[in-house]
JSON list of C-alpha atoms in Angstrom, two decimals:
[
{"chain": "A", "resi": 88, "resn": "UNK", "atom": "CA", "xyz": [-48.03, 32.81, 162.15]},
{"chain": "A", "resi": 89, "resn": "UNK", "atom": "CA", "xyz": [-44.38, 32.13, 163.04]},
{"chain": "A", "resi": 90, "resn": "UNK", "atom": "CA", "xyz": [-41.68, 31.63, 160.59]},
{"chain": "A", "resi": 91, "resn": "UNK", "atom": "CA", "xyz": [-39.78, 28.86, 160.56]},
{"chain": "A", "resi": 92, "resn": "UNK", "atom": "CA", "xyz": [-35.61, 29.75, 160.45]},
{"chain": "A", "resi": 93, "resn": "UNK", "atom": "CA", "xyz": [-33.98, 27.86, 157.93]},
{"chain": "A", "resi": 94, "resn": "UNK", "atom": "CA", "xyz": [-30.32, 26.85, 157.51]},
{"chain": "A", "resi": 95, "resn": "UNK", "atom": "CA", "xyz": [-28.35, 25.29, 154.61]},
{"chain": "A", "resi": 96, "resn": "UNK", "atom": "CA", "xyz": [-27.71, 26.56, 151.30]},
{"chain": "A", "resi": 97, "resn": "UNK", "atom": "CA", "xyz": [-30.05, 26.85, 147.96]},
{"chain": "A", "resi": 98, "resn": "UNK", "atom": "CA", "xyz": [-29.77, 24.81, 144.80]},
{"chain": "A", "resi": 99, "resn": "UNK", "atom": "CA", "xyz": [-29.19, 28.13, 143.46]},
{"chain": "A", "resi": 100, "resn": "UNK", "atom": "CA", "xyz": [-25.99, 28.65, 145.74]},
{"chain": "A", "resi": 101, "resn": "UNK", "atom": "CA", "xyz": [-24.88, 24.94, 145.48]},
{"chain": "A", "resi": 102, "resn": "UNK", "atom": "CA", "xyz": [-24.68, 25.65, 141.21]},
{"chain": "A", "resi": 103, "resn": "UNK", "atom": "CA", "xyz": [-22.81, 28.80, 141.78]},
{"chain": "A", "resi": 104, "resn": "UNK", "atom": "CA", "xyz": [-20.45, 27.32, 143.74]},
{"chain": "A", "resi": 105, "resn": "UNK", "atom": "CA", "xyz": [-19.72, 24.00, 141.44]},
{"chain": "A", "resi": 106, "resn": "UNK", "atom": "CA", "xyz": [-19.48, 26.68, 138.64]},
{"chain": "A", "resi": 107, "resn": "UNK", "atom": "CA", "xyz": [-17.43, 28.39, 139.74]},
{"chain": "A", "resi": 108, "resn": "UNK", "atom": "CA", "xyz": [-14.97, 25.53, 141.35]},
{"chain": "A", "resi": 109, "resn": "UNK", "atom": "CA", "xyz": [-15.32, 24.12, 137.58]},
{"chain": "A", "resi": 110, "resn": "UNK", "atom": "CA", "xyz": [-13.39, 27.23, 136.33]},
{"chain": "A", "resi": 111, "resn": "UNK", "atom": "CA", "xyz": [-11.10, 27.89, 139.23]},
{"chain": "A", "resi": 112, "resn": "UNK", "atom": "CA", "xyz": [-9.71, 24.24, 140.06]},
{"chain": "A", "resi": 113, "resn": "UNK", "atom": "CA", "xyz": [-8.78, 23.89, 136.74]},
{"chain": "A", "resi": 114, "resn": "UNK", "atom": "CA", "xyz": [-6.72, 27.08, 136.36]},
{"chain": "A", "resi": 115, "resn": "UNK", "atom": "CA", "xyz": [-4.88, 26.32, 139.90]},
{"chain": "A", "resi": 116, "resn": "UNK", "atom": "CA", "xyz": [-3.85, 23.08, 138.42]},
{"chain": "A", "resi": 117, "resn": "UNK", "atom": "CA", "xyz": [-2.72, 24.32, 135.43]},
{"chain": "A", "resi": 118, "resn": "UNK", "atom": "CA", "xyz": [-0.63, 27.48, 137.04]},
{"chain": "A", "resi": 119, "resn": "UNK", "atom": "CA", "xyz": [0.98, 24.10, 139.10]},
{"chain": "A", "resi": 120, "resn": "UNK", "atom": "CA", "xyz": [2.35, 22.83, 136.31]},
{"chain": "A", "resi": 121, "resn": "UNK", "atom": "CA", "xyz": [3.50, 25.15, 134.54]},
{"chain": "A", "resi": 122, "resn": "UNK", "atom": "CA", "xyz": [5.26, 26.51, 137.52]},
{"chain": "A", "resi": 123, "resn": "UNK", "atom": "CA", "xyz": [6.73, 23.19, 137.58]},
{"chain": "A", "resi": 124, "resn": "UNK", "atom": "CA", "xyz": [7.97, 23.10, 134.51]},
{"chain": "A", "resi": 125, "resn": "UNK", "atom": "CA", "xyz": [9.28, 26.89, 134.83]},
{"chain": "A", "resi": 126, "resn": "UNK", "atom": "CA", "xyz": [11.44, 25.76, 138.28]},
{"chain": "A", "resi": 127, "resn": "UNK", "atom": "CA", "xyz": [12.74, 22.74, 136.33]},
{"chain": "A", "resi": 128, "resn": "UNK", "atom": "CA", "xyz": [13.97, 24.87, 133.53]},
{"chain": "A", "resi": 129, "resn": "UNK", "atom": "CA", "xyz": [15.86, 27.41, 135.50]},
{"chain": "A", "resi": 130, "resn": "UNK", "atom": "CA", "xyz": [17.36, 25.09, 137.87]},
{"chain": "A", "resi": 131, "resn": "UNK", "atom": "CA", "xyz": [19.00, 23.49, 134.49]},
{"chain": "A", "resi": 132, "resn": "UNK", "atom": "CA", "xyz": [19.80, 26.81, 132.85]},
{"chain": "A", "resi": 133, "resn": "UNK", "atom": "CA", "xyz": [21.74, 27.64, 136.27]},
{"chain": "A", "resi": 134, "resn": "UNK", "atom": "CA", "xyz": [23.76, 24.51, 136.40]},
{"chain": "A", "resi": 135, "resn": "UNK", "atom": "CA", "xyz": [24.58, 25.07, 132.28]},
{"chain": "A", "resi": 136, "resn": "UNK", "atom": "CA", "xyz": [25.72, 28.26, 133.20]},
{"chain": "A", "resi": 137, "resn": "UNK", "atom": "CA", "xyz": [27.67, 26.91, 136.28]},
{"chain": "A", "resi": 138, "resn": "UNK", "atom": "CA", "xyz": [29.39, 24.37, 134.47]},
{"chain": "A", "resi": 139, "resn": "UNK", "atom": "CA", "xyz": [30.18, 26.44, 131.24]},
{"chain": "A", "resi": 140, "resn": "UNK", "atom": "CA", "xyz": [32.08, 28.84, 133.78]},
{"chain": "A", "resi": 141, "resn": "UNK", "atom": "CA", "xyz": [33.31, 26.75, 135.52]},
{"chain": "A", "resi": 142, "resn": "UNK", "atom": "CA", "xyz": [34.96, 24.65, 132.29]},
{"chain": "A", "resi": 143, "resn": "UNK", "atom": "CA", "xyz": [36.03, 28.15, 130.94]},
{"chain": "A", "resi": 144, "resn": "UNK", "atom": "CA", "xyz": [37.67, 29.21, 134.14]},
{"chain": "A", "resi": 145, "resn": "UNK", "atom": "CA", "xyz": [39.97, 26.24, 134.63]},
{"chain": "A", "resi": 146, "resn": "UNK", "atom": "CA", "xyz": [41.35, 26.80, 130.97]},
{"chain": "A", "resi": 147, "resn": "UNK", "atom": "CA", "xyz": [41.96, 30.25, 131.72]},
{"chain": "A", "resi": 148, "resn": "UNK", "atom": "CA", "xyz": [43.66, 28.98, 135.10]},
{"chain": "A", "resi": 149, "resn": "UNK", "atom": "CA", "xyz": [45.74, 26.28, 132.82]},
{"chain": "A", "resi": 150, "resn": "UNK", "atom": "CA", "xyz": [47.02, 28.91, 130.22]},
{"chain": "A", "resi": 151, "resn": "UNK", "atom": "CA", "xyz": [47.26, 29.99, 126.81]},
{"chain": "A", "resi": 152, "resn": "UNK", "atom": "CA", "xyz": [50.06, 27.67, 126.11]},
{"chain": "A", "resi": 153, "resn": "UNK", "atom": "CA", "xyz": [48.50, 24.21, 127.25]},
{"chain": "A", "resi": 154, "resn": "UNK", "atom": "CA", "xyz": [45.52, 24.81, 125.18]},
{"chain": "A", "resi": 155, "resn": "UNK", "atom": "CA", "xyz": [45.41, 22.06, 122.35]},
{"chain": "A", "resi": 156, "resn": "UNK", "atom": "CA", "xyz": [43.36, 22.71, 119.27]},
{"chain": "A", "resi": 157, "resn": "UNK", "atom": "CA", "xyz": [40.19, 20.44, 118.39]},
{"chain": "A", "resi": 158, "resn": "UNK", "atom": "CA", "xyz": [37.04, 19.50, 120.41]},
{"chain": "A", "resi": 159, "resn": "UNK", "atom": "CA", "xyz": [36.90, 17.46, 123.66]},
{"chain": "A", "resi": 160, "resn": "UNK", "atom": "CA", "xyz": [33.66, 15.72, 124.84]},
{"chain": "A", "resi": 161, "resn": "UNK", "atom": "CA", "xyz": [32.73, 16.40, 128.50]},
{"chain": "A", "resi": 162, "resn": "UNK", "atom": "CA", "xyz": [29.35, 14.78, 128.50]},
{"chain": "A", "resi": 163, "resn": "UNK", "atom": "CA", "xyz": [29.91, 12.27, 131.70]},
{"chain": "A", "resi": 164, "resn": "UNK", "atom": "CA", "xyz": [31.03, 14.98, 133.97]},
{"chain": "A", "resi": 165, "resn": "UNK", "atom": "CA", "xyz": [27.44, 16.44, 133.48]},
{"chain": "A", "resi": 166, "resn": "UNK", "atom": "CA", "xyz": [25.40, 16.05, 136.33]},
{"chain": "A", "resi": 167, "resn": "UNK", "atom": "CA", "xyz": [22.65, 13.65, 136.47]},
{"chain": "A", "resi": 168, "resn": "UNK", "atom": "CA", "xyz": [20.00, 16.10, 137.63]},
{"chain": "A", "resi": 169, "resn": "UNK", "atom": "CA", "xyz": [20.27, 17.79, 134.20]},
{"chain": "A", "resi": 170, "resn": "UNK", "atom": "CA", "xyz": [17.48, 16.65, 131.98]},
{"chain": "A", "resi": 171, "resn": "UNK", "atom": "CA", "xyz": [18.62, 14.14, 129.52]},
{"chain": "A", "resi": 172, "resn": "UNK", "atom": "CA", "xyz": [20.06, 13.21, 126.65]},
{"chain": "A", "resi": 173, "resn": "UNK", "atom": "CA", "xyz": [22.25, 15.64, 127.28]},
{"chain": "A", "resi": 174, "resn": "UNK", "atom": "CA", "xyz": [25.94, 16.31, 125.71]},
{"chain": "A", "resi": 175, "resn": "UNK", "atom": "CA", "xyz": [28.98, 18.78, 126.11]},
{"chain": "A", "resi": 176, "resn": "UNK", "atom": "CA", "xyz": [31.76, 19.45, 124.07]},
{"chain": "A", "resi": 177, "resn": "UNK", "atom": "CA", "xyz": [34.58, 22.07, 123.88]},
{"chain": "A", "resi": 178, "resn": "UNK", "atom": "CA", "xyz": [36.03, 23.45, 121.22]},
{"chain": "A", "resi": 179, "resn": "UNK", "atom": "CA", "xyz": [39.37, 25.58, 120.94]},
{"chain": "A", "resi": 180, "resn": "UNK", "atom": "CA", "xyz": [40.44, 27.27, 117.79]},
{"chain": "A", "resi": 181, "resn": "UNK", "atom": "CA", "xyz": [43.00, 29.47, 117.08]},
{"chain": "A", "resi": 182, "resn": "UNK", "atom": "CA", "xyz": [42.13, 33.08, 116.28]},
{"chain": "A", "resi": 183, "resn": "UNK", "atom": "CA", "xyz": [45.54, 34.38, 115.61]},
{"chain": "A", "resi": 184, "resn": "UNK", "atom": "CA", "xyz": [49.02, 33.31, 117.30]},
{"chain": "A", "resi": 185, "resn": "UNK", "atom": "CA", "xyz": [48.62, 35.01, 120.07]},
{"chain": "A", "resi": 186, "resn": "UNK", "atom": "CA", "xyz": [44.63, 34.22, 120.59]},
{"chain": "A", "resi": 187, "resn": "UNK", "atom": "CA", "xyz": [42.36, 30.79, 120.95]},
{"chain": "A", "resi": 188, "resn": "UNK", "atom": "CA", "xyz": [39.03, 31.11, 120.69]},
{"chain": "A", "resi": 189, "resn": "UNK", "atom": "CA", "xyz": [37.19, 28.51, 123.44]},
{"chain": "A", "resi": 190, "resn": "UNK", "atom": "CA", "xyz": [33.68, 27.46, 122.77]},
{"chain": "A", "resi": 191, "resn": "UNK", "atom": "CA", "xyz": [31.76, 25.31, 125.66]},
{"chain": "A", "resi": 192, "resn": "UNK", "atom": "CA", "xyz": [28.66, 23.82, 123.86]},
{"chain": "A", "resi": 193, "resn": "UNK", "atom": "CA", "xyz": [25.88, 22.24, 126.63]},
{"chain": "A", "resi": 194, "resn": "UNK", "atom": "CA", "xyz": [22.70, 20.33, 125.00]},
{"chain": "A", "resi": 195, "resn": "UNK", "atom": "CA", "xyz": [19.92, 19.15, 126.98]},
{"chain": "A", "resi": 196, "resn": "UNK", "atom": "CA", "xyz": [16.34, 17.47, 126.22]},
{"chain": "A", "resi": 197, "resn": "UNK", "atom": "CA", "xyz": [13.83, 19.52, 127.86]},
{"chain": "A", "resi": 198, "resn": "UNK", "atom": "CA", "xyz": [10.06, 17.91, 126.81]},
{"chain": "A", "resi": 199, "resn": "UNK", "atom": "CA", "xyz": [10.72, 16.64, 123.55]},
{"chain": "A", "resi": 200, "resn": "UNK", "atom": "CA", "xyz": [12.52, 19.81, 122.27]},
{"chain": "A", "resi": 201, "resn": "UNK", "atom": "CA", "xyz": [16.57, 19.99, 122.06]},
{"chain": "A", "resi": 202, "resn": "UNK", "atom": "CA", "xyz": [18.35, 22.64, 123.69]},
{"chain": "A", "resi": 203, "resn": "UNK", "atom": "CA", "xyz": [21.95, 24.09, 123.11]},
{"chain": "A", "resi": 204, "resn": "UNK", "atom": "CA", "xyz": [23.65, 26.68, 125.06]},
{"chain": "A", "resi": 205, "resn": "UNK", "atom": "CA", "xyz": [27.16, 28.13, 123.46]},
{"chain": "A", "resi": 206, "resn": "UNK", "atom": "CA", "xyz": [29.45, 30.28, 125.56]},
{"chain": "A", "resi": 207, "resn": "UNK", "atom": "CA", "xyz": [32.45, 31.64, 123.62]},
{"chain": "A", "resi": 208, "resn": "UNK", "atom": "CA", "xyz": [35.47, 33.34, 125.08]},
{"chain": "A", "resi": 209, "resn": "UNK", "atom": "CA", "xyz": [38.81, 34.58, 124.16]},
{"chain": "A", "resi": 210, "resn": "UNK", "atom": "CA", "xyz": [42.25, 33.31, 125.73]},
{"chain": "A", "resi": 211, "resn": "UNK", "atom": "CA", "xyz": [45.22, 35.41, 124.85]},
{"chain": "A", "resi": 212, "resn": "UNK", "atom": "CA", "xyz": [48.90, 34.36, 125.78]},
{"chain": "A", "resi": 213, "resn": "UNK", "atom": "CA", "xyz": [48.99, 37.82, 128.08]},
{"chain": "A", "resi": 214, "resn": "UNK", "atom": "CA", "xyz": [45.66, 37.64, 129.19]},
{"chain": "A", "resi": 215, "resn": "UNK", "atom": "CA", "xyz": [43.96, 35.87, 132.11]},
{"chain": "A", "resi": 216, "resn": "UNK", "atom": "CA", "xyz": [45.45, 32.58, 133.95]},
{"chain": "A", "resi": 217, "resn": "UNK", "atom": "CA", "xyz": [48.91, 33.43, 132.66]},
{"chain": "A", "resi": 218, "resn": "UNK", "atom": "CA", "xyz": [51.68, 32.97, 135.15]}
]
């Protein structure tokens, strides 16, 4: 009697191995995406933050006294690689005579669901950007 050596794989092995593709695929794809959408949110939560500094720092640089009261729109110098709608405003109000109180609001769409950043500061006649 000799035995004959066979190759290949079982139907046994062939289920196993659809099974467990069926769970694993499926996962992978879904890590993906939501990796995805994780990347896409920080990269416009870093250029909010970017541009919120950067707007605060060039009133600091311009001084207490050329700081005018009310709220100016800033939404077209937001950069197009920031999810949209988006819109930006800030707002200076005076906290006593010798303080303004700045206020950059930043508000993005991000998958259906509106987002609004607010970064406050202080600008006193003696303090920063005063020359």
């Amino acid at each position: 009697m000799s035995k004959k050596q066979q190759t290949g794989f079982t139907i046994v092995e062939i289920v196993i191995a659809i099974t467990l593709f069926a769970i694993i695929i499926p996962s992978i794809v879904g890590m993906i995406s939501t990796a995805g959408f994780v990347n896409k949110t920080s990269i416009d939560h870093t250029l909010i933050n970017n541009i919120a500094e950067e707007k605060i720092e060039s009133l600091r640089s311009k001084g207490f006294a050329s700081l005018s009261d009310g709220t100016t729109d800033f939404s077209n110098e937001l950069p197009s690689t920031l999810s949209t709608p988006s819109s930006a405003d800030i707002t200076i109000t005076p906290e006593s005579t010798d303080i303004k109180k700045v206020v950059v609001s930043i508000a993005y769409t991000l998958q259906g669901q509106q987002k609004t950043f607010h970064y406050t500061t202080l600008i006193s006649k003696n303090g920063l950007g005063q020359q």
